[in-house]
Amino acid sequence: MPKPNNQDANSLLVLGGTSAVALAYARLRASEGKPIILVGRNSDKLKLNQADLAARTKKPVDIHVCDLSDTAILDKNWNAVTSMGHNISEVFLAYGLLGDQLKTQKDSQKFLASLNTNFVSAAMWAEKAFDHFAYKGSGQITVIGSVAGDRGRQSNYHYGTAKGALEIFCDGMAHRAARFKGAKINILLVKPGFIDTPMTDHLDKGGLLWASPEKIAKITLKAVFRGKRKIYAPWFWRFILLLIRMTPRFAFHKTGL
Amino acid sequence: MKPVLSWGRINDKYCNVVRADYFADPNLLTIAESSDNGMLLAHGMGRSYGDSGLNKGGVIFQTTRQNHILDFDTQTGIIKARAGITLEEILRVSVPQGWFLPVTPGTKYVTLGGAVANDVHGKNHHKVGSLGAHIMRLSLTRSDRKTVICSPRTQKKLFNMTIGGLGLTGFINWVEFKLKPIESSYLETENIPYTSLDEFFSLSEESAKWPYTVAWIDCFAPKSKQGRGIFTRAKFSNYGALDIHRDDHIATWPFVTPALFLNRFSITAFNFLYRWRPGARMKGRSHYDSFFYPLDGINHWNRLYGKAGFFQHQSLIPLERSKEGIGDLLDIIKESKQGSFLAVLKLHGPEYSPGTMSFCRPGKGVSLALDFANKGQKTRQLLERLDACVLKHNGRTYPAKDGRMSAQTFQTAFPQWTKLEAMRDPKFSSSFWRRVSQTTS
């Protein structure tokens, strides 16, 4: 396969190229004329997104099919992605699995797999991206976290733990980046609230708390332009989570949240 | 089952709402089975005014996630996209490349599938026909056979029936059509006030070469000035930037307007202001967004008509009867004292669209679009009288905007409806269709 020559243009690498937020974000970037690499597991879905983005950007859009959560061959996948002929300047890490906690509580292998997907592999990819940008001198790493990582709640602390750990990881990377002399790496952690995606279709939706993937993508892009490190999306979740974190334990434990 | 409101906010029907996946083609049989009556209907942005997009007791299958562009050739302007994409999104992609929609309705917030199913027309109908005339191919999934690709050459009957087929011939997967080249996203527009229906016709004739023409009329004008209004004509400019429309709405209509403010005095005042606003005598340039989609600037403008909602009524009267017919319609409205803020008059050209059921099918004529706040029985009576008048002049009423026309009215104006009924996918139906396909005595 001929390698596209994109050394001049700065490419966006999307990890989790079939996620709704990732597609919305990649569409915004495509309209700026960025080349894009989509990584994900399902090749049919990736191809559909590839065609859509290619129509928008008029620059090469490539796909790499792999299981992002497979930590055993993660290095190999990273090498494959970075040798596609793109000059990657931005990594957008959007994959994740909400999972059903009633199942992961009963099945420790499933629990392990969900931790692997939502935290272990994600952190490993982020670390790879960090090294890549440290060598190159600059780069943007954008990670989709969740408000679920702000406080452990009985109904979804399995998912929340992984997202909370990812936040600590991003904090650490940001600290490391800040102490770098010469290299400019920005790490942005986005903590969305409820997003109207297929991942949440089993819930009852509607009302002001729900945001579309397009809205989250727009907020994220604005934060990237402004060099932000951590945002809630939309902004009001900051205050909702502030209240949730400040609720004293005796009161919090009476709720079924 | 959830209550679903159509754009006119009158026909709320309880439907089982199922949302399309981003990627997979739908399994129609399984989806249809999830409802009480076993019927389904594809539903896009819900911009149809009445019940043609609703399916009481059945499934409405929301397509907006199936919004991928599958192919876009910037050399030829041929675009292939999934049916759930909005025209807004297409413009976002095509305009910077110098391509515009061949035909556009008055809002960009409709899906491509919905636009095909209603064979929408626009201000350039007199030159290029409705959207159906520009469709090259489409893919249709039916519950009773495999997915078929239809075009004017293959599966021609199904193709012709799907264009303007009210979404009843099956699920539209994707549509391929040809865009129109533009050199700028700005139009050169002229607004010309005029004072009578005769003048409307002479202006329309004089402007035959202009690609876009339309007129706003004041339906409370005195009899001597019947049909007065503002005639607008425009063409795309051949210089200027290829700017896309702005991202957000300018404003949101914040609440449902109390009925108290919707009466003939407020409408007369509105009409007066509209007629004397600075732009009413403008000759200048406007962006496509403000020219084609003035109401899109206000999010939820349909709340303007109050809690009871509103009716739209659009009719098309053949050219030879149009002067008399439009005059009669305006007389009925004036007499009823229920006016319309935005009454729109448009000279239609011959129809080039292959759609068997297309609204614009009879060819040359004049269409009049009106909206009326819902004041209960008296508004329904007025609409009945308008329907009767339209039929008397061999005209027809537009299904996409209707939520109440009688089966008899529909069947008289669209005698070919039996062909659609015969080719309808047995699992597809709508509230509108069940109403208008009833046996009449």
XYZ file of C-alpha atoms in Angstrom:
698
model
C 0.000 0.000 0.000
C 1.472 3.379 -0.915
C 2.196 5.549 2.083
C 0.566 8.959 2.081
C 3.015 11.759 2.308
C 1.729 14.058 5.000
C 4.896 15.217 6.575
C 3.842 18.865 6.201
C 0.326 18.528 7.514
C -0.282 17.738 11.163
C -2.373 14.640 11.570
C -4.949 13.744 14.162
C -4.738 10.247 15.613
C -8.057 9.032 16.960
C -8.012 6.103 19.365
C -11.515 4.729 19.376
C -12.472 5.834 15.885
C -16.024 4.526 16.041
C -17.071 6.384 19.183
C -19.713 9.037 18.660
C -17.713 11.825 20.314
C -14.585 10.864 18.382
C -16.451 10.994 15.069
C -17.912 14.390 15.908
C -14.484 15.710 16.917
C -12.766 14.246 13.862
C -15.408 15.879 11.639
C -14.558 19.277 13.122
C -10.867 18.664 12.535
C -11.537 17.326 9.045
C -13.291 20.543 8.103
C -10.010 22.311 8.937
C -8.324 20.056 6.393
C -6.411 17.790 8.781
C -5.228 14.324 7.773
C -6.577 11.702 10.147
C -5.825 8.183 11.373
C -8.663 6.223 12.922
C -7.900 3.274 15.165
C -10.557 0.852 16.306
C -11.716 -2.719 16.315
C -14.520 -2.895 13.769
C -13.240 -2.430 10.251
C -16.654 -1.935 8.600
C -17.521 0.860 10.979
C -14.095 2.437 10.627
C -14.408 2.362 6.850
C -17.728 4.159 7.020
C -16.204 6.889 9.202
C -13.161 6.987 6.949
C -15.299 7.698 3.878
C -17.213 10.410 5.701
C -14.061 12.140 6.962
C -12.273 11.812 3.632
C -15.170 13.651 1.948
C -14.700 16.488 4.406
C -10.956 16.901 4.743
C -9.689 16.208 1.216
C -6.533 14.953 2.919
C -5.677 11.285 3.510
C -7.712 9.475 6.126
C -6.262 6.122 7.148
C -7.525 3.389 9.385
C -5.785 0.837 11.544
C -7.866 -2.050 12.767
C -6.879 -3.479 16.144
C -8.110 -4.132 19.649
C -7.000 -1.013 21.516
C -7.382 -2.727 24.874
C -4.998 -5.548 23.948
C -2.033 -4.493 26.063
C 0.128 -7.433 24.924
C 0.481 -6.090 21.379
C 0.038 -2.414 22.129
C 3.636 -1.555 21.209
C 3.262 -3.280 17.901
C 0.055 -1.372 17.203
C 1.682 1.908 18.148
C 4.532 1.240 15.750
C 2.100 0.366 12.989
C 0.175 3.590 13.513
C 3.263 5.797 13.624
C 4.747 4.301 10.497
C 1.789 5.149 8.263
C 3.493 8.247 6.940
C 1.621 10.797 9.033
C 3.111 13.579 11.081
C 0.964 13.117 14.164
C 0.447 16.274 16.190
C -2.634 15.376 18.171
C -3.909 12.237 19.858
C -7.576 11.978 20.754
C -8.251 9.124 23.154
C -11.955 8.385 23.135
C -12.524 4.685 23.518
C -14.144 3.192 26.567
C -16.738 0.786 27.758
C -19.498 1.792 30.146
C -20.187 -1.837 31.016
C -22.793 -3.263 33.304
C -21.600 -3.167 36.846
C -23.970 -5.909 37.956
C -22.028 -8.178 35.614
C -18.509 -6.964 36.403
C -19.229 -7.332 40.125
C -19.989 -11.010 39.652
C -17.329 -11.835 37.083
C -13.820 -10.779 38.036
C -12.479 -11.504 34.537
C -15.013 -9.102 33.085
C -14.013 -6.566 35.709
C -10.372 -6.974 34.761
C -11.226 -6.569 31.098
C -13.136 -3.352 31.788
C -10.206 -1.946 33.812
C -7.920 -2.892 30.951
C -10.072 -1.114 28.433
C -10.911 2.013 30.393
C -7.654 2.564 32.234
C -4.635 0.275 31.737
C -4.495 0.292 27.951
C -5.619 3.918 27.762
C -2.774 5.013 30.016
C -0.315 2.962 27.982
C -1.446 4.610 24.728
C -1.236 8.025 26.359
C 2.290 7.272 27.566
C 3.283 6.260 24.032
C 1.857 9.488 22.694
C 3.693 11.481 25.362
C 7.039 9.940 24.430
C 6.347 10.566 20.773
C 5.620 14.241 21.352
C 8.507 14.641 23.796
C 10.826 13.433 21.039
C 9.139 15.610 18.427
C 9.018 18.699 20.600
C 5.287 19.344 20.716
C 1.879 17.769 20.659
C -1.646 17.682 21.996
C -3.086 14.755 23.946
C -6.823 14.883 24.547
C -8.365 12.258 26.795
C -12.074 11.668 27.299
C -12.618 10.956 30.976
C -15.913 11.063 32.807
C -17.660 12.778 35.673
C -18.023 9.251 37.043
C -14.370 9.464 38.066
C -14.992 12.246 40.576
C -16.487 10.202 43.389
C -17.063 6.502 43.874
C -20.735 5.637 43.682
C -22.251 2.236 44.354
C -23.928 2.014 40.960
C -20.848 2.433 38.765
C -17.602 2.579 40.711
C -16.028 -0.006 38.434
C -16.209 2.388 35.509
C -15.621 5.377 37.802
C -12.415 3.922 39.228
C -10.872 3.519 35.804
C -11.861 7.036 34.737
C -10.685 8.483 38.063
C -7.331 6.743 37.689
C -7.072 8.115 34.173
C -7.519 11.601 35.602
C -4.649 11.113 38.054
C -2.588 9.787 35.197
C -3.341 12.874 33.090
C -2.495 15.138 36.039
C 0.854 13.394 36.278
C 1.564 13.718 32.569
C 0.616 17.393 32.667
C 3.032 17.942 35.540
C 5.773 16.152 33.662
C 5.034 18.178 30.551
C 5.163 21.442 32.500
C 8.713 20.663 33.666
C 9.888 19.935 30.144
C 12.268 22.476 28.758
C 11.896 22.994 25.035
C 9.002 20.641 24.397
C 5.446 21.912 24.417
C 2.998 19.163 25.178
C -0.517 19.945 26.258
C -2.678 17.381 27.972
C -6.410 17.969 28.120
C -8.771 15.833 30.176
C -12.425 16.253 29.222
C -15.021 15.154 31.758
C -18.370 14.948 30.017
C -21.639 14.319 31.821
C -24.466 12.504 30.109
C -23.917 12.166 26.374
C -26.638 11.034 24.035
C -24.824 8.153 22.319
C -25.639 4.501 21.641
C -23.587 3.710 24.791
C -26.346 5.316 26.868
C -29.393 4.305 24.811
C -30.655 1.990 27.545
C -31.180 4.989 29.842
C -34.150 7.304 29.866
C -32.974 10.461 28.140
C -34.200 13.977 27.715
C -33.901 17.021 29.869
C -31.235 19.623 30.245
C -28.451 17.386 31.508
C -28.032 15.525 28.233
C -25.642 16.788 25.597
C -25.104 15.637 22.039
C -21.733 14.200 20.962
C -21.423 17.169 18.581
C -21.722 19.586 21.470
C -19.062 17.760 23.500
C -16.794 17.788 20.454
C -17.261 21.525 19.979
C -16.516 22.247 23.638
C -13.441 20.035 23.460
C -12.055 21.723 20.358
C -12.477 25.135 21.951
C -10.606 23.917 25.029
C -7.803 22.555 22.844
C -7.471 25.920 21.117
C -7.273 27.635 24.480
C -4.681 25.209 25.818
C -6.867 24.074 28.724
C -5.807 21.168 30.924
C -9.054 19.965 32.411
C -12.667 20.762 31.623
C -16.140 19.576 32.411
C -18.420 19.348 29.382
C -20.758 21.154 29.440
C -19.469 23.548 32.114
C -22.330 23.102 34.613
C -21.135 19.607 35.525
C -18.322 21.270 37.400
C -20.823 22.578 39.909
C -22.929 19.437 40.033
C -19.806 17.408 40.794
C -18.634 19.974 43.312
C -21.875 19.380 45.198
C -21.563 15.627 44.851
C -17.995 15.663 46.155
C -18.901 17.959 49.042
C -21.870 15.935 50.198
C -20.907 14.417 53.583
C -20.564 10.667 53.557
C -23.481 9.956 55.909
C -25.798 11.829 53.583
C -24.248 10.505 50.393
C -24.605 6.925 51.548
C -28.328 7.364 51.959
C -28.691 8.030 48.243
C -28.950 5.394 45.540
C -26.712 7.287 43.117
C -44.645 4.650 23.878
C -43.775 8.299 24.123
C -45.681 11.387 23.037
C -44.124 12.796 19.880
C -44.974 16.264 18.613
C -44.767 17.210 14.985
C -43.460 20.620 13.968
C -46.903 22.210 14.106
C -47.162 20.999 17.726
C -50.710 19.767 17.224
C -50.596 16.148 16.286
C -48.993 14.575 19.313
C -49.092 10.872 18.838
C -47.862 8.107 21.079
C -45.193 6.220 19.197
C -42.460 3.817 20.167
C -39.286 5.743 19.390
C -36.403 3.575 18.187
C -33.116 5.196 17.305
C -30.936 4.064 14.481
C -27.459 2.847 15.191
C -24.619 4.875 13.660
C -23.510 2.035 11.465
C -25.712 -1.038 11.092
C -28.504 -1.266 8.569
C -31.762 -1.684 10.434
C -33.525 -4.967 10.858
C -36.953 -3.720 9.851
C -38.980 -6.709 10.948
C -37.608 -6.730 14.485
C -38.082 -2.994 14.827
C -41.661 -3.114 13.567
C -42.511 -5.891 16.000
C -41.571 -3.704 18.960
C -44.787 -1.697 18.623
C -48.489 -2.183 19.210
C -49.617 -2.069 15.621
C -46.523 -3.657 14.074
C -45.950 -0.671 11.776
C -42.899 1.514 11.429
C -41.980 4.805 9.840
C -38.586 6.427 9.349
C -38.403 9.799 11.097
C -35.686 12.392 10.647
C -35.675 15.878 12.163
C -39.442 15.959 12.719
C -39.917 19.067 10.587
C -43.081 17.858 8.877
C -45.855 20.082 10.172
C -48.636 17.567 10.556
C -48.836 13.834 11.000
C -47.013 12.618 7.889
C -43.952 11.994 10.067
C -45.851 10.371 12.938
C -47.039 6.835 13.513
C -49.538 6.484 16.320
C -49.250 3.150 18.092
C -46.322 2.188 15.907
C -42.585 2.737 15.741
C -40.876 5.859 14.582
C -37.376 4.954 13.620
C -35.156 7.949 14.125
C -32.520 8.097 11.419
C -30.388 11.075 12.405
C -27.431 8.999 13.549
C -27.068 7.529 10.084
C -25.466 10.700 8.839
C -22.337 9.658 6.975
C -21.238 11.095 3.706
C -20.274 8.070 1.636
C -18.707 9.828 -1.304
C -18.266 13.389 -2.523
C -16.638 14.140 -5.843
C -15.636 17.789 -5.762
C -14.989 17.786 -9.505
C -18.462 16.698 -10.576
C -20.456 17.735 -7.503
C -21.965 14.274 -7.121
C -22.547 13.433 -3.472
C -23.713 10.198 -1.920
C -24.823 10.322 1.687
C -26.865 8.311 4.142
C -30.453 9.415 4.517
C -30.148 10.629 8.123
C -27.747 13.464 7.286
C -29.230 16.948 7.435
C -29.081 19.440 4.596
C -27.302 21.696 7.076
C -24.456 19.202 7.373
C -24.238 18.748 3.601
C -23.911 22.516 3.142
C -21.189 22.628 5.765
C -19.148 20.241 3.646
C -20.107 21.269 0.122
C -20.138 25.076 0.249
C -16.392 25.521 0.919
C -15.807 23.351 -2.151
C -18.087 25.533 -4.276
C -21.213 23.384 -4.348
C -24.747 24.139 -3.198
C -27.944 22.099 -2.911
C -29.687 21.874 -6.286
C -33.003 22.547 -4.532
C -33.554 23.604 -0.952
C -36.672 23.967 1.176
C -37.101 26.839 3.623
C -35.170 25.124 6.390
C -31.812 23.393 6.371
C -32.717 21.290 9.400
C -34.294 18.433 7.490
C -32.757 15.093 6.704
C -31.920 14.065 3.177
C -34.270 11.098 3.502
C -37.139 13.340 4.572
C -36.410 15.739 1.727
C -36.648 12.875 -0.776
C -39.728 11.338 0.822
C -41.564 14.662 0.493
C -39.889 15.633 -2.784
C -39.270 19.123 -1.436
C -39.181 22.165 -3.677
C -37.743 25.633 -3.286
C -37.577 29.117 -4.679
C -36.050 27.832 -7.913
C -38.877 25.456 -8.748
C -39.790 27.381 -11.894
C -36.319 26.680 -13.278
C -35.232 23.271 -12.042
C -38.231 21.468 -10.508
C -38.213 19.811 -7.127
C -35.410 17.864 -5.453
C -36.467 14.585 -7.072
C -35.329 15.855 -10.462
C -31.733 15.835 -9.187
C -31.613 12.412 -7.550
C -29.459 9.924 -9.406
C -29.739 6.802 -7.280
C -31.013 5.707 -3.924
C -30.854 2.576 -1.850
C -34.000 1.219 -0.295
C -34.392 -1.540 2.281
C -37.781 -3.189 2.402
C -39.180 -5.630 4.913
C -40.386 -7.944 2.175
C -37.311 -8.184 -0.041
C -33.620 -7.508 -0.223
C -32.107 -4.051 -0.339
C -32.562 -2.529 -3.783
C -30.758 0.282 -5.516
C -33.193 2.311 -7.591
C -32.529 4.924 -10.217
C -34.337 6.372 -13.221
C -33.062 3.322 -15.123
C -33.181 0.391 -12.700
C -36.220 -0.307 -10.527
C -37.740 2.769 -12.071
C -41.235 2.300 -10.640
C -39.951 1.961 -7.102
C -37.656 4.953 -7.644
C -40.510 7.118 -8.892
C -42.749 6.008 -6.063
C -40.097 6.656 -3.379
C -39.575 10.261 -4.469
C -42.451 12.002 -2.755
C -43.617 8.632 -1.432
C -43.952 9.925 2.154
C -41.471 7.338 3.423
C -43.883 4.490 2.784
C -42.005 2.495 0.153
C -39.339 1.284 2.590
C -36.322 2.537 4.468
C -34.079 4.887 2.464
C -30.449 4.011 3.250
C -28.590 6.487 1.104
C -29.196 8.941 -1.683
C -26.934 10.073 -4.493
C -27.567 13.398 -6.155
C -25.880 16.195 -8.011
C -25.061 19.504 -6.371
C -25.082 22.847 -8.108
C -21.846 24.794 -8.638
C -21.568 28.212 -6.991
C -18.801 30.768 -7.069
C -19.815 32.515 -3.889
C -22.109 31.815 -0.972
C -23.762 35.211 -1.398
C -26.774 36.042 -3.508
C -27.665 39.195 -5.331
C -31.198 39.897 -4.217
C -33.890 42.372 -5.091
C -36.978 43.005 -3.019
C -39.786 44.721 -4.872
C -43.002 45.809 -3.136
C -46.076 45.387 -5.302
C -49.741 46.086 -4.785
C -51.908 43.510 -6.548
C -52.100 39.912 -7.712
C -51.824 41.096 -11.310
C -48.572 42.720 -10.438
C -47.374 39.499 -8.837
C -47.961 37.698 -12.116
C -46.285 40.335 -14.228
C -43.286 40.448 -11.862
C -43.053 36.654 -11.980
C -43.121 36.746 -15.766
C -40.582 39.517 -15.941
C -38.307 37.622 -13.528
C -38.526 34.281 -15.334
C -34.793 34.347 -15.927
C -33.984 34.779 -12.230
C -33.155 31.415 -10.657
C -34.862 32.188 -7.338
C -38.190 33.963 -6.966
C -40.805 34.120 -4.212
C -43.290 36.582 -2.793
C -44.467 37.358 0.708
C -48.036 38.555 0.802
C -50.171 40.466 3.239
C -53.346 38.458 3.663
C -55.223 41.313 5.344
C -54.758 43.740 2.465
C -57.954 45.506 1.354
C -59.794 43.926 -1.570
C -58.563 46.597 -3.962
C -54.980 45.688 -3.110
C -55.537 41.965 -2.763
C -52.343 39.968 -2.993
C -50.049 42.899 -2.283
C -46.710 42.029 -0.858
C -43.027 41.938 -1.505
C -41.587 40.118 -4.461
C -38.089 38.746 -4.021
C -35.786 37.554 -6.751
C -32.201 36.443 -6.430
C -29.272 34.757 -8.067
C -25.973 33.486 -6.727
C -23.295 36.091 -7.076
C -20.246 35.226 -9.148
C -17.832 36.912 -6.792
C -17.294 36.735 -3.049
C -16.235 34.185 -0.483
C -17.492 30.648 -0.008
C -18.470 31.223 3.620
C -20.624 28.633 5.342
C -23.545 29.506 7.584
C -22.974 30.366 11.220
C -22.849 27.647 13.742
C -25.490 28.568 16.237
C -28.944 29.924 16.270
C -29.179 33.667 16.666
C -31.824 33.197 19.328
C -34.148 30.652 20.844
C -37.873 31.380 21.095
C -37.842 31.051 24.861
C -41.416 30.098 25.689
C -44.691 29.171 24.151
C -46.401 32.443 23.213
C -49.642 33.051 25.131
C -52.621 32.866 22.780
C -53.594 36.402 23.781
C -50.895 37.836 21.512
C -51.941 35.965 18.424
C -54.798 37.760 16.774
C -55.531 39.694 13.670
C -54.250 42.923 15.212
C -50.840 41.485 15.967
C -50.739 39.998 12.485
C -51.756 43.289 10.887
C -49.087 45.049 12.920
C -46.534 42.446 11.916
C -47.504 42.765 8.268
C -47.218 46.537 8.466
C -43.759 46.336 10.003
C -42.671 43.636 7.600
C -43.786 45.742 4.654
C -42.054 48.858 5.903
C -38.908 47.307 7.336
C -35.712 48.742 5.856
C -34.956 45.586 3.886
C -38.294 45.495 2.132
C -37.039 47.688 -0.674
C -33.558 46.293 -0.673
C -31.409 45.652 -3.650
C -28.247 44.061 -2.422
C -26.406 40.990 -1.300
C -27.384 38.406 1.231
C -25.806 35.210 2.467
C -27.576 31.970 1.534
C -28.395 31.388 5.191
C -30.412 34.568 5.608
C -31.897 34.302 2.129
C -33.079 30.693 2.159
C -33.396 29.998 5.861
C -34.531 33.137 7.711
C -36.485 31.156 10.319
C -33.608 28.777 11.065
C -32.013 31.642 12.960
C -34.591 31.238 15.691
C -34.423 27.921 17.468
C -37.916 26.505 18.195
C -39.690 29.197 16.200
C -42.674 26.865 16.132
C -43.341 27.836 19.761
C -44.277 31.265 18.489
C -47.780 30.047 17.770
C -48.642 29.253 21.341
C -49.615 26.225 23.295
C -52.265 25.037 20.878
C -49.805 24.863 18.009
C -50.443 25.838 14.422
C -51.483 24.528 11.051
C -49.720 24.990 7.767
C -51.654 24.944 4.571
C -49.901 24.885 1.253
C -51.757 24.469 -1.979
C -50.827 24.453 -5.614
C -53.281 25.691 -8.201
C -52.750 25.134 -11.927
C -51.655 28.239 -13.774
C -54.808 28.716 -15.848
C -56.934 28.821 -12.678
C -54.410 30.485 -10.428
C -55.413 34.120 -10.569
C -58.994 33.287 -9.730
C -58.031 30.516 -7.296
C -55.543 32.513 -5.233
C -58.010 35.408 -5.142
C -60.708 33.092 -3.795
C -58.365 31.673 -1.152
C -57.388 35.145 0.018
C -61.070 36.125 0.196
C -61.829 33.139 2.415
C -58.928 33.971 4.752
C -59.846 37.606 5.018
C -63.464 36.764 5.717
C -62.460 34.314 8.449
C -60.382 37.015 10.177
C -57.724 34.405 10.895
C -54.590 35.544 9.213
C -51.188 34.237 8.616
C -47.924 35.995 9.490
C -45.977 34.528 6.690
C -48.021 33.904 3.606
C -45.845 32.892 0.721
C -46.736 32.903 -2.956
C -44.616 31.205 -5.580
C -44.927 30.610 -9.297
C -44.068 26.983 -10.066
C -42.589 25.812 -13.311
C -43.164 22.569 -15.170
C -42.259 19.584 -13.009
C -39.117 17.704 -13.924
C -39.210 15.389 -10.938
C -40.089 11.753 -11.651
C -41.952 11.379 -8.331
C -45.324 9.756 -8.938
C -46.769 11.268 -5.764
C -44.893 14.588 -5.900
C -46.796 17.616 -4.720
C -45.510 19.714 -7.649
C -46.462 17.058 -10.192
C -49.165 18.875 -12.196
C -46.601 21.358 -13.398
C -47.022 25.064 -13.910
C -49.053 26.730 -11.258
C -49.006 28.976 -8.243
C -48.545 27.764 -4.703
C -49.721 29.565 -1.617
C -48.305 28.616 1.785
C -50.016 29.846 4.925
C -49.842 29.216 8.613
C -52.616 29.618 11.129
C -52.487 29.516 14.891
C -54.699 26.688 16.061
C -57.913 28.175 17.400
C -59.781 24.915 17.460
C -62.897 24.256 15.474
C -62.989 27.567 13.672
C -59.470 27.081 12.287
C -60.323 23.569 11.149
C -63.442 24.879 9.434
C -61.398 27.528 7.671
C -58.937 24.898 6.456
C -61.807 22.746 5.194
C -63.092 25.699 3.204
C -59.621 26.333 1.790
C -59.358 22.666 0.790
C -62.709 22.802 -0.962
C -61.680 25.946 -2.805
C -58.374 24.375 -3.848
C -60.203 21.321 -5.221
C -62.689 23.520 -7.037
C -59.779 25.043 -8.924
C -58.220 21.628 -9.664
C -55.463 22.219 -7.153
C -54.005 20.117 -4.354
C -52.842 20.436 -0.751
C -49.316 19.475 0.355
C -49.200 16.315 2.537
C -45.914 17.284 4.258
C -47.655 20.265 5.772
C -50.975 18.708 6.521
C -52.349 17.226 9.722
C -56.055 17.178 8.993
C -57.149 17.018 5.365
C -59.959 14.558 4.758
C -59.468 11.272 2.955
C -61.769 12.502 0.252
C -59.797 15.700 -0.341
C -56.555 13.760 -0.548
C -57.873 11.047 -2.817
C -59.455 13.536 -5.204
C -56.262 15.560 -5.522
C -53.933 12.548 -5.641
C -55.819 9.848 -7.555
C -52.520 7.972 -8.003
C -52.501 7.271 -4.240
C -53.728 3.717 -4.941
C -50.442 3.020 -6.751
C -48.495 4.066 -3.679
C -50.748 1.921 -1.520
C -49.982 -1.032 -3.810
C -46.209 -0.485 -3.622
C -46.108 0.467 0.050
C -43.858 -1.684 2.196
C -46.346 -3.808 4.165
C -44.578 -2.903 7.439
C -44.530 0.854 6.781
C -47.306 3.241 7.607
C -47.940 6.655 9.129
C -50.739 8.370 10.992
C -51.221 10.542 7.926
C -51.475 7.571 5.609
C -53.984 5.666 7.729
C -56.128 8.782 7.812
C -56.109 9.666 4.138
C -56.286 6.126 2.766
C -59.584 5.375 4.476
C -62.403 4.296 2.217
C -64.617 7.180 1.313
C -68.193 6.792 0.320
